[in-house]
Short mmCIF file of C-alpha atoms in Angstrom, two decimals:
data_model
loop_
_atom_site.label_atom_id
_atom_site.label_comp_id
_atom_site.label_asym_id
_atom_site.label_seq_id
_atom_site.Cartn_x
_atom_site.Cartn_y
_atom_site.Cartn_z
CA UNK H 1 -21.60 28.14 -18.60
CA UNK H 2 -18.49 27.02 -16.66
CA UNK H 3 -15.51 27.64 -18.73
CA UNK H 4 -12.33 26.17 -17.98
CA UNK H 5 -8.95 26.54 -19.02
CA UNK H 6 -5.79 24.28 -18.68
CA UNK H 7 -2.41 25.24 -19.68
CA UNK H 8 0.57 22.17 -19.26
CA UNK H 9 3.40 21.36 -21.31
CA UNK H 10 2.73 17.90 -23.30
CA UNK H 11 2.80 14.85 -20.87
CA UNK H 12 1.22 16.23 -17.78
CA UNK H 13 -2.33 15.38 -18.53
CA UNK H 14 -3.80 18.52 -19.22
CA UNK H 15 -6.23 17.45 -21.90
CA UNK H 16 -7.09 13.95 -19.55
CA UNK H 17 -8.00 16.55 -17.05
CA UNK H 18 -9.62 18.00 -18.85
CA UNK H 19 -11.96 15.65 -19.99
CA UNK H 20 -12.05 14.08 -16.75
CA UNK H 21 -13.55 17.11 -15.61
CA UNK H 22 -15.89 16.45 -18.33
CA UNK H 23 -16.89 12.96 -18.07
CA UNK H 24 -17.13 14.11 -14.04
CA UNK H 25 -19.73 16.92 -15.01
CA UNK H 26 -22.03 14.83 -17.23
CA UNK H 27 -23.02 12.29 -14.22
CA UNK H 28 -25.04 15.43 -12.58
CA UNK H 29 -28.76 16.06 -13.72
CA UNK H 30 -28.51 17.43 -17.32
CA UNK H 31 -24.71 18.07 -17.63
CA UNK H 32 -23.34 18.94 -20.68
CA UNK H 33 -19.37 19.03 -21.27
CA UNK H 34 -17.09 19.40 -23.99
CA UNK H 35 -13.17 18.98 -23.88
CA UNK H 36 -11.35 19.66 -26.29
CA UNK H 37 -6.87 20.86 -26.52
CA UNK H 38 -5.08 23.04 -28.82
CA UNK H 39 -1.13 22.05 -29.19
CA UNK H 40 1.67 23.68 -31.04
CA UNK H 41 4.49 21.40 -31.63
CA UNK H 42 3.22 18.41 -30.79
CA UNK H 43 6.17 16.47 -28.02
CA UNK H 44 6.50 15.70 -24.74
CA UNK H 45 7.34 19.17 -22.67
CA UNK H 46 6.05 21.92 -25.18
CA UNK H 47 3.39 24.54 -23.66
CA UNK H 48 -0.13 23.05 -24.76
CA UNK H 49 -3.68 24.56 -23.51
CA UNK H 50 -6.75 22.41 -23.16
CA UNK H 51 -10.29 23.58 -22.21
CA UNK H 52 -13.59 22.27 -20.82
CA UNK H 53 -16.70 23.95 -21.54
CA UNK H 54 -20.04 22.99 -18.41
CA UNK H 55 -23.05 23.97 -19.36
CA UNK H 56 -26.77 22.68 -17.82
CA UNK H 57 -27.87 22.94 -22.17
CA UNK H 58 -26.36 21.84 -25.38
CA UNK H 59 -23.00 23.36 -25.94
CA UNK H 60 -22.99 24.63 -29.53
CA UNK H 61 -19.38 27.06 -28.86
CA UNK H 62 -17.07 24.90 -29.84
CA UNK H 63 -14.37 27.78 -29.74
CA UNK H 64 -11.04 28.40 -27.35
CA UNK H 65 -12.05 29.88 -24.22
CA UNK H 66 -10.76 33.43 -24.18
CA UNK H 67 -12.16 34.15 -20.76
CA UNK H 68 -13.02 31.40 -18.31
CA UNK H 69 -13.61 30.95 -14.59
CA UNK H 70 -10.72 28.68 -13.88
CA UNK H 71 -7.26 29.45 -15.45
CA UNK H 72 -4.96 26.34 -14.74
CA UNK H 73 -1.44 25.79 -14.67
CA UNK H 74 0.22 22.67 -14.10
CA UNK H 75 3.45 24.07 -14.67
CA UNK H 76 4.25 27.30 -12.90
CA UNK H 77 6.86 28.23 -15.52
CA UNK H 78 4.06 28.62 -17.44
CA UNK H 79 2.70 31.04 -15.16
CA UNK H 80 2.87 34.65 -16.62
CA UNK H 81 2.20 36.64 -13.42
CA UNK H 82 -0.14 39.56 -13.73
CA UNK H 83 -0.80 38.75 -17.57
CA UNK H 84 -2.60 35.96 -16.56
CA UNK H 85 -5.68 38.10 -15.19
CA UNK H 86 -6.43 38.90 -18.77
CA UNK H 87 -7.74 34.80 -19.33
CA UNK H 88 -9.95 35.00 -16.28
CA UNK H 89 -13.40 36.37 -16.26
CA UNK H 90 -14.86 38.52 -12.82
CA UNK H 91 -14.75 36.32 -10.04
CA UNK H 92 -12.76 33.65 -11.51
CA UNK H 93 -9.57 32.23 -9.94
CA UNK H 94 -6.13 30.59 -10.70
CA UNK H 95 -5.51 27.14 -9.83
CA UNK H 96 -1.27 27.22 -9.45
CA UNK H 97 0.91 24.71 -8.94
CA UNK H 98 3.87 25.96 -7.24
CA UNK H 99 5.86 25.79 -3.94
CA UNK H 100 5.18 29.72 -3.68
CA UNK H 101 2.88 31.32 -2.66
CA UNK H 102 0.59 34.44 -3.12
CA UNK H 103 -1.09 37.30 -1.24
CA UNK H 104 -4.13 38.03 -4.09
CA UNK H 105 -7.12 35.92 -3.47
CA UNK H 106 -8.00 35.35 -6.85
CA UNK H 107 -4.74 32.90 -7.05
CA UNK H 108 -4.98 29.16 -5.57
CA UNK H 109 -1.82 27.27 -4.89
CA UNK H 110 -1.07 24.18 -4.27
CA UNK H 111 2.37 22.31 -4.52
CA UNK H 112 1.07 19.31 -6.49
CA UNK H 113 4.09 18.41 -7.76
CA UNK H 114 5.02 17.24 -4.19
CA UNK H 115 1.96 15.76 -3.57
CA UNK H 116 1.46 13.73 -6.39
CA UNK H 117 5.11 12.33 -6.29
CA UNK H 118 4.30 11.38 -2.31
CA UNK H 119 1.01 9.53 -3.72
CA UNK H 120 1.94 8.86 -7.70
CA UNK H 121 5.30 8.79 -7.36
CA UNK H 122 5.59 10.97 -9.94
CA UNK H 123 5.00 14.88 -10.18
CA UNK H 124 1.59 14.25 -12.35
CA UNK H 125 -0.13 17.18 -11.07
CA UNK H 126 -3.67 17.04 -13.01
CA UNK H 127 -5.47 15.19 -11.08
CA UNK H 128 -4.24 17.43 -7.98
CA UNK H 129 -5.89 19.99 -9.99
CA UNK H 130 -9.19 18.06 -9.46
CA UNK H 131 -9.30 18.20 -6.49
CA UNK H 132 -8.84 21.58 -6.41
CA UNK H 133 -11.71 22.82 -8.57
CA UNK H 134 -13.87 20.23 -6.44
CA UNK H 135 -13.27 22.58 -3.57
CA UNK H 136 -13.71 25.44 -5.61
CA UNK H 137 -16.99 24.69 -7.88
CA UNK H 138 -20.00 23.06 -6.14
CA UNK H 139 -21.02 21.36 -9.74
CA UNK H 140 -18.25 19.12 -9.52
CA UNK H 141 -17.75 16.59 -6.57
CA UNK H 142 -15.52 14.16 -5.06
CA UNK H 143 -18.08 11.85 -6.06
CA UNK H 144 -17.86 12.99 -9.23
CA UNK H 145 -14.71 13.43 -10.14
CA UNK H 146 -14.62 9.46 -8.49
CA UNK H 147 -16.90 8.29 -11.03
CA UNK H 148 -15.27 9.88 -14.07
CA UNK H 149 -11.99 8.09 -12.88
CA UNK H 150 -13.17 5.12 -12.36
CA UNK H 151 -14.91 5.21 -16.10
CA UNK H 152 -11.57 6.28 -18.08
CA UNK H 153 -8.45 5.52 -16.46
CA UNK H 154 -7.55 2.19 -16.05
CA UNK H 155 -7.97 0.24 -13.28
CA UNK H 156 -4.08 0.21 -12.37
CA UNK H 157 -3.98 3.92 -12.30
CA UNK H 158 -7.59 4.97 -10.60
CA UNK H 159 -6.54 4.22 -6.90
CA UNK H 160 -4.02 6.40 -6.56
CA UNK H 161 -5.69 9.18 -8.62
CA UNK H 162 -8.59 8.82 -6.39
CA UNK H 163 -6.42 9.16 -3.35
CA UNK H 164 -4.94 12.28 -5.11
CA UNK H 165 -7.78 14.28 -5.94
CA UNK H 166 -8.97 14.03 -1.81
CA UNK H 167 -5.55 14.56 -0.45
CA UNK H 168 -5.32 17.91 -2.77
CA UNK H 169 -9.53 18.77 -1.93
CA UNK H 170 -8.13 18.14 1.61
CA UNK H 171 -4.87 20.29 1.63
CA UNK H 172 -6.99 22.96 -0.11
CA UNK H 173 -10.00 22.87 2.68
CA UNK H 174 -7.46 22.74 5.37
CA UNK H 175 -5.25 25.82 4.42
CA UNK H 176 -9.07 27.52 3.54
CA UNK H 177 -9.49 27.05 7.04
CA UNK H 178 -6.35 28.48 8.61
#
């Protein structure tokens, strides 16, 4: 099982990524996804978490991800440096938005908030985070993640999410490269 796990503040899309990433995941050959958040206070700006369960079976679990592969954040205050090893399991990386950047491996950034304001025209940053994982998790695709958009955004707000999540598979691929 691919275990995801999103942490945003309320208004930055966490849980739509979320189940974007879901509704991207069920469109391969026997995909199962479930998305599901878990808020404290419940406004615009507080810390939430959201998390997306992928699984080629039935997903009976229908508990908080304690470990996953990907760990998230849309908002790098959010970030809690070296405690945030503790969420991922072997292997797994951090998806970061920030402006910084860092020497461990296991820690992928990206400024999103820069590139979704250039494309959005806003600093949105979960769909940048699509494009991320897209790079990062051969289950999920451009295509994909395409699809899912197209099926649950509406249709003034797919274009430019669908021009986001290649410009940030792009950046990511290019600076992979370097």
């Amino acid at each position: 099982m691919l275990e995801i796990l999103w942490h945003g503040r309320g208004g930055q899309g966490a849980f739509t990524a979320a189940r974007l990433l879901g509704a991207a995941f069920i469109q391969t050959e026997s995909g199962f996804a479930l998305a599901f958040p878990s808020f404290g206070p419940e406004r615009r700006g507080a810390p939430i978490r959201a998390f997306t369960k992928l699984d080629k079976k039935p997903i009976t679990n229908r508990s908080e991800i304690e470990k996953a592969d990907f760990v998230i954040y849309l908002d790098d205050t959010l970030f809690p440096g070296e405690a945030a090893f503790a969420e991922l399991k072997p292997n797994g990386k951090i998806l970061l938005n920030t402006k910084e950047t860092w020497e461990d491996e296991q820690i992928i950034t990206i400024d999103g908030d820069c590139l979704a304001t250039e494309i959005l025209g806003r600093p949105i940053t979960n769909t940048v985070m699509l494009g991320v994982i897209s790079t990062l998790a051969p289950e999920i695709t451009l295509d994909h993640l395409t699809a899912a958009i197209a099926s649950y955004m509406p249709p003034k707000l797919q274009g430019k999410n669908i021009a986001l999540i290649k410009a940030a598979a792009e950046t990511i691929s290019k600076e992979a490269h370097q």
